[in-house]
Amino acid sequence: MGKESDGVLSILIRFVHETLGLSPNQLSAIGFAVGLIAAALVVAGSLVPGLIVLGISQIIDGLDGGVARPYNLQSPTGQLLEVVFDRLNELAIFLAL
């Protein structure tokens, strides 16, 4: 997701950062963990719940950049984490399927 989705997710972006105090890197890690749970559900034979959880992980994944951009929290480490976690999640879901 990118700047286009920031407007749609603005309430959620403010909530996770200002209320919950989560950083972009924490959101990346949470999204990664939720994606692994989705893959585990698919492996266990629960395809529909796994895909629902995968959708949730994608929303969480979109929040990290949504928090980083407006709060000026972008960093090279964060960008690397984002790419690594995204590719690992894709691999996990691919292998699960």
GROMACS .gro file of N, CA and C in nm:
model
  291
    1MET      N    1   0.085  -0.116   0.000
    1MET     CA    2   0.000   0.000   0.000
    1MET      C    3   0.089   0.123   0.000
    2GLY      N    4   0.033   0.234  -0.029
    2GLY     CA    5   0.112   0.355  -0.035
    2GLY      C    6   0.034   0.475   0.012
    3LYS      N    7   0.076   0.590  -0.036
    3LYS     CA    8   0.013   0.714   0.005
    3LYS      C    9  -0.136   0.715  -0.024
    4GLU      N   10  -0.177   0.642  -0.131
    4GLU     CA   11  -0.317   0.640  -0.170
    4GLU      C   12  -0.404   0.582  -0.058
    5SER      N   13  -0.352   0.483   0.013
    5SER     CA   14  -0.431   0.417   0.117
    5SER      C   15  -0.425   0.491   0.250
    6ASP      N   16  -0.333   0.584   0.265
    6ASP     CA   17  -0.320   0.655   0.393
    6ASP      C   18  -0.449   0.726   0.431
    7GLY      N   19  -0.517   0.785   0.334
    7GLY     CA   20  -0.642   0.855   0.364
    7GLY      C   21  -0.750   0.761   0.413
    8VAL      N   22  -0.759   0.644   0.350
    8VAL     CA   23  -0.860   0.546   0.388
    8VAL      C   24  -0.830   0.491   0.527
    9LEU      N   25  -0.704   0.474   0.557
    9LEU     CA   26  -0.663   0.415   0.685
    9LEU      C   27  -0.626   0.519   0.790
   10SER      N   28  -0.655   0.646   0.765
   10SER     CA   29  -0.605   0.753   0.853
   10SER      C   30  -0.648   0.736   0.999
   11ILE      N   31  -0.771   0.696   1.024
   11ILE     CA   32  -0.816   0.678   1.162
   11ILE      C   33  -0.738   0.566   1.228
   12LEU      N   34  -0.722   0.456   1.156
   12LEU     CA   35  -0.647   0.342   1.208
   12LEU      C   36  -0.499   0.377   1.228
   13ILE      N   37  -0.442   0.453   1.135
   13ILE     CA   38  -0.302   0.497   1.146
   13ILE      C   39  -0.283   0.579   1.273
   14ARG      N   40  -0.370   0.676   1.295
   14ARG     CA   41  -0.359   0.758   1.416
   14ARG      C   42  -0.377   0.673   1.541
   15PHE      N   43  -0.472   0.580   1.540
   15PHE     CA   44  -0.498   0.496   1.656
   15PHE      C   45  -0.376   0.411   1.692
   16VAL      N   46  -0.319   0.342   1.594
   16VAL     CA   47  -0.208   0.252   1.628
   16VAL      C   48  -0.084   0.328   1.672
   17HIS      N   49  -0.065   0.448   1.620
   17HIS     CA   50   0.055   0.523   1.659
   17HIS      C   51   0.032   0.611   1.781
   18GLU      N   52  -0.073   0.692   1.779
   18GLU     CA   53  -0.093   0.788   1.887
   18GLU      C   54  -0.154   0.725   2.012
   19THR      N   55  -0.243   0.630   1.995
   19THR     CA   56  -0.308   0.567   2.111
   19THR      C   57  -0.230   0.446   2.161
   20LEU      N   58  -0.195   0.357   2.069
   20LEU     CA   59  -0.123   0.236   2.110
   20LEU      C   60   0.028   0.257   2.119
   21GLY      N   61   0.078   0.363   2.056
   21GLY     CA   62   0.220   0.394   2.062
   21GLY      C   63   0.309   0.302   1.980
   22LEU      N   64   0.253   0.240   1.877
   22LEU     CA   65   0.330   0.147   1.796
   22LEU      C   66   0.412   0.221   1.690
   23SER      N   67   0.535   0.176   1.673
   23SER     CA   68   0.623   0.233   1.571
   23SER      C   69   0.604   0.158   1.439
   24PRO      N   70   0.651   0.214   1.329
   24PRO     CA   71   0.643   0.143   1.202
   24PRO      C   72   0.711   0.005   1.207
   25ASN      N   73   0.827  -0.002   1.271
   25ASN     CA   74   0.898  -0.131   1.279
   25ASN      C   75   0.819  -0.233   1.361
   26GLN      N   76   0.754  -0.188   1.466
   26GLN     CA   77   0.671  -0.279   1.545
   26GLN      C   78   0.553  -0.328   1.462
   27LEU      N   79   0.494  -0.239   1.384
   27LEU     CA   80   0.383  -0.279   1.298
   27LEU      C   81   0.429  -0.378   1.192
   28SER      N   82   0.548  -0.359   1.138
   28SER     CA   83   0.602  -0.454   1.041
   28SER      C   84   0.617  -0.592   1.104
   29ALA      N   85   0.669  -0.596   1.226
   29ALA     CA   86   0.688  -0.724   1.295
   29ALA      C   87   0.554  -0.789   1.328
   30ILE      N   88   0.457  -0.710   1.370
   30ILE     CA   89   0.324  -0.764   1.400
   30ILE      C   90   0.259  -0.818   1.272
   31GLY      N   91   0.268  -0.744   1.164
   31GLY     CA   92   0.214  -0.789   1.037
   31GLY      C   93   0.278  -0.919   0.991
   32PHE      N   94   0.410  -0.930   1.013
   32PHE     CA   95   0.482  -1.052   0.979
   32PHE      C   96   0.431  -1.169   1.061
   33ALA      N   97   0.416  -1.148   1.191
   33ALA     CA   98   0.367  -1.255   1.280
   33ALA      C   99   0.226  -1.299   1.241
   34VAL      N  100   0.140  -1.203   1.211
   34VAL     CA  101   0.003  -1.235   1.171
   34VAL      C  102   0.004  -1.311   1.038
   35GLY      N  103   0.094  -1.273   0.947
   35GLY     CA  104   0.106  -1.345   0.821
   35GLY      C  105   0.150  -1.489   0.841
   36LEU      N  106   0.240  -1.512   0.937
   36LEU     CA  107   0.283  -1.649   0.967
   36LEU      C  108   0.168  -1.730   1.028
   37ILE      N  109   0.086  -1.665   1.109
   37ILE     CA  110  -0.033  -1.733   1.163
   37ILE      C  111  -0.126  -1.771   1.048
   38ALA      N  112  -0.142  -1.682   0.952
   38ALA     CA  113  -0.226  -1.712   0.835
   38ALA      C  114  -0.173  -1.834   0.761
   39ALA      N  115  -0.042  -1.839   0.740
   39ALA     CA  116   0.018  -1.954   0.671
   39ALA      C  117  -0.004  -2.081   0.751
   40ALA      N  118   0.010  -2.074   0.883
   40ALA     CA  119  -0.012  -2.192   0.968
   40ALA      C  120  -0.156  -2.241   0.958
   41LEU      N  121  -0.250  -2.149   0.952
   41LEU     CA  122  -0.391  -2.187   0.937
   41LEU      C  123  -0.415  -2.258   0.805
   42VAL      N  124  -0.353  -2.207   0.700
   42VAL     CA  125  -0.368  -2.270   0.568
   42VAL      C  126  -0.308  -2.410   0.571
   43VAL      N  127  -0.190  -2.425   0.631
   43VAL     CA  128  -0.127  -2.557   0.642
   43VAL      C  129  -0.216  -2.653   0.720
   44ALA      N  130  -0.282  -2.602   0.821
   44ALA     CA  131  -0.369  -2.685   0.905
   44ALA      C  132  -0.500  -2.721   0.836
   45GLY      N  133  -0.520  -2.668   0.715
   45GLY     CA  134  -0.640  -2.702   0.641
   45GLY      C  135  -0.754  -2.603   0.655
   46SER      N  136  -0.729  -2.494   0.726
   46SER     CA  137  -0.832  -2.392   0.744
   46SER      C  138  -0.809  -2.279   0.643
   47LEU      N  139  -0.845  -2.307   0.518
   47LEU     CA  140  -0.814  -2.214   0.410
   47LEU      C  141  -0.884  -2.079   0.426
   48VAL      N  142  -1.015  -2.080   0.448
   48VAL     CA  143  -1.089  -1.953   0.456
   48VAL      C  144  -1.043  -1.871   0.577
   49PRO      N  145  -1.034  -1.929   0.698
   49PRO     CA  146  -0.981  -1.849   0.809
   49PRO      C  147  -0.838  -1.801   0.782
   50GLY      N  148  -0.758  -1.885   0.719
   50GLY     CA  149  -0.621  -1.844   0.686
   50GLY      C  150  -0.618  -1.725   0.593
   51LEU      N  151  -0.706  -1.725   0.494
   51LEU     CA  152  -0.711  -1.614   0.400
   51LEU      C  153  -0.765  -1.487   0.466
   52ILE      N  154  -0.858  -1.503   0.559
   52ILE     CA  155  -0.908  -1.386   0.633
   52ILE      C  156  -0.795  -1.325   0.717
   53VAL      N  157  -0.721  -1.411   0.786
   53VAL     CA  158  -0.609  -1.363   0.867
   53VAL      C  159  -0.501  -1.302   0.777
   54LEU      N  160  -0.481  -1.359   0.659
   54LEU     CA  161  -0.386  -1.301   0.563
   54LEU      C  162  -0.430  -1.159   0.525
   55GLY      N  163  -0.559  -1.140   0.503
   55GLY     CA  164  -0.610  -1.006   0.472
   55GLY      C  165  -0.583  -0.908   0.585
   56ILE      N  166  -0.600  -0.954   0.708
   56ILE     CA  167  -0.572  -0.870   0.825
   56ILE      C  168  -0.424  -0.835   0.829
   57SER      N  169  -0.338  -0.933   0.798
   57SER     CA  170  -0.193  -0.905   0.798
   57SER      C  171  -0.158  -0.802   0.693
   58GLN      N  172  -0.230  -0.803   0.579
   58GLN     CA  173  -0.203  -0.705   0.475
   58GLN      C  174  -0.243  -0.564   0.518
   59ILE      N  175  -0.352  -0.555   0.592
   59ILE     CA  176  -0.393  -0.424   0.645
   59ILE      C  177  -0.288  -0.373   0.744
   60ILE      N  178  -0.243  -0.460   0.833
   60ILE     CA  179  -0.139  -0.421   0.929
   60ILE      C  180  -0.013  -0.380   0.854
   61ASP      N  181   0.020  -0.456   0.749
   61ASP     CA  182   0.138  -0.426   0.669
   61ASP      C  183   0.128  -0.286   0.607
   62GLY      N  184   0.008  -0.245   0.571
   62GLY     CA  185  -0.009  -0.111   0.514
   62GLY      C  186   0.002   0.000   0.616
   63LEU      N  187  -0.014  -0.035   0.742
   63LEU     CA  188  -0.009   0.067   0.847
   63LEU      C  189   0.133   0.114   0.876
   64ASP      N  190   0.233   0.027   0.855
   64ASP     CA  191   0.370   0.067   0.890
   64ASP      C  192   0.414   0.189   0.810
   65GLY      N  193   0.393   0.186   0.680
   65GLY     CA  194   0.427   0.301   0.598
   65GLY      C  195   0.335   0.419   0.626
   66GLY      N  196   0.209   0.387   0.658
   66GLY     CA  197   0.112   0.492   0.690
   66GLY      C  198   0.149   0.566   0.816
   67VAL      N  199   0.217   0.500   0.908
   67VAL     CA  200   0.266   0.567   1.029
   67VAL      C  201   0.398   0.637   0.998
   68ALA      N  202   0.485   0.571   0.922
   68ALA     CA  203   0.618   0.627   0.896
   68ALA      C  204   0.613   0.760   0.820
   69ARG      N  205   0.527   0.768   0.717
   69ARG     CA  206   0.526   0.888   0.633
   69ARG      C  207   0.481   1.013   0.707
   70PRO      N  208   0.362   1.018   0.765
   70PRO     CA  209   0.317   1.144   0.824
   70PRO      C  210   0.391   1.182   0.953
   71TYR      N  211   0.445   1.083   1.022
   71TYR     CA  212   0.515   1.111   1.147
   71TYR      C  213   0.667   1.121   1.127
   72ASN      N  214   0.709   1.119   1.001
   72ASN     CA  215   0.849   1.133   0.964
   72ASN      C  216   0.937   1.031   1.038
   73LEU      N  217   0.895   0.905   1.034
   73LEU     CA  218   0.967   0.797   1.102
   73LEU      C  219   1.029   0.699   1.004
   74GLN      N  220   1.049   0.742   0.881
   74GLN     CA  221   1.109   0.654   0.781
   74GLN      C  222   1.257   0.635   0.811
   75SER      N  223   1.306   0.514   0.787
   75SER     CA  224   1.448   0.485   0.809
   75SER      C  225   1.492   0.375   0.715
   76PRO      N  226   1.621   0.369   0.685
   76PRO     CA  227   1.672   0.259   0.601
   76PRO      C  228   1.646   0.122   0.665
   77THR      N  229   1.659   0.114   0.797
   77THR     CA  230   1.633  -0.012   0.867
   77THR      C  231   1.487  -0.052   0.852
   78GLY      N  232   1.398   0.043   0.867
   78GLY     CA  233   1.255   0.016   0.852
   78GLY      C  234   1.220  -0.029   0.711
   79GLN      N  235   1.281   0.033   0.612
   79GLN     CA  236   1.256  -0.007   0.473
   79GLN      C  237   1.306  -0.148   0.448
   80LEU      N  238   1.420  -0.182   0.505
   80LEU     CA  239   1.474  -0.318   0.491
   80LEU      C  240   1.383  -0.420   0.560
   81LEU      N  241   1.341  -0.388   0.682
   81LEU     CA  242   1.250  -0.478   0.753
   81LEU      C  243   1.123  -0.501   0.673
   82GLU      N  244   1.070  -0.396   0.618
   82GLU     CA  245   0.947  -0.405   0.540
   82GLU      C  246   0.964  -0.503   0.424
   83VAL      N  247   1.071  -0.488   0.349
   83VAL     CA  248   1.094  -0.575   0.234
   83VAL      C  249   1.117  -0.720   0.277
   84VAL      N  250   1.200  -0.740   0.378
   84VAL     CA  251   1.231  -0.876   0.424
   84VAL      C  252   1.105  -0.943   0.479
   85PHE      N  253   1.032  -0.875   0.564
   85PHE     CA  254   0.910  -0.934   0.620
   85PHE      C  255   0.807  -0.963   0.512
   86ASP      N  256   0.792  -0.874   0.416
   86ASP     CA  257   0.696  -0.896   0.308
   86ASP      C  258   0.732  -1.020   0.226
   87ARG      N  259   0.860  -1.030   0.189
   87ARG     CA  260   0.901  -1.146   0.108
   87ARG      C  261   0.890  -1.276   0.187
   88LEU      N  262   0.922  -1.273   0.315
   88LEU     CA  263   0.910  -1.394   0.397
   88LEU      C  264   0.764  -1.436   0.413
   89ASN      N  265   0.676  -1.338   0.430
   89ASN     CA  266   0.533  -1.370   0.438
   89ASN      C  267   0.482  -1.429   0.307
   90GLU      N  268   0.524  -1.372   0.197
   90GLU     CA  269   0.484  -1.425   0.066
   90GLU      C  270   0.532  -1.568   0.051
   91LEU      N  271   0.656  -1.596   0.090
   91LEU     CA  272   0.711  -1.730   0.082
   91LEU      C  273   0.632  -1.827   0.172
   92ALA      N  274   0.601  -1.784   0.293
   92ALA     CA  275   0.528  -1.869   0.387
   92ALA      C  276   0.390  -1.905   0.331
   93ILE      N  277   0.319  -1.808   0.276
   93ILE     CA  278   0.186  -1.835   0.220
   93ILE      C  279   0.199  -1.923   0.096
   94PHE      N  280   0.297  -1.897   0.013
   94PHE     CA  281   0.318  -1.978  -0.107
   94PHE      C  282   0.343  -2.124  -0.067
   95LEU      N  283   0.431  -2.146   0.029
   95LEU     CA  284   0.461  -2.282   0.073
   95LEU      C  285   0.340  -2.346   0.141
   96ALA      N  286   0.263  -2.266   0.213
   96ALA     CA  287   0.144  -2.320   0.281
   96ALA      C  288   0.040  -2.368   0.180
   97LEU      N  289   0.028  -2.293   0.071
   97LEU     CA  290  -0.070  -2.332  -0.031
   97LEU      C  291  -0.022  -2.455  -0.107
   0.00000   0.00000   0.00000
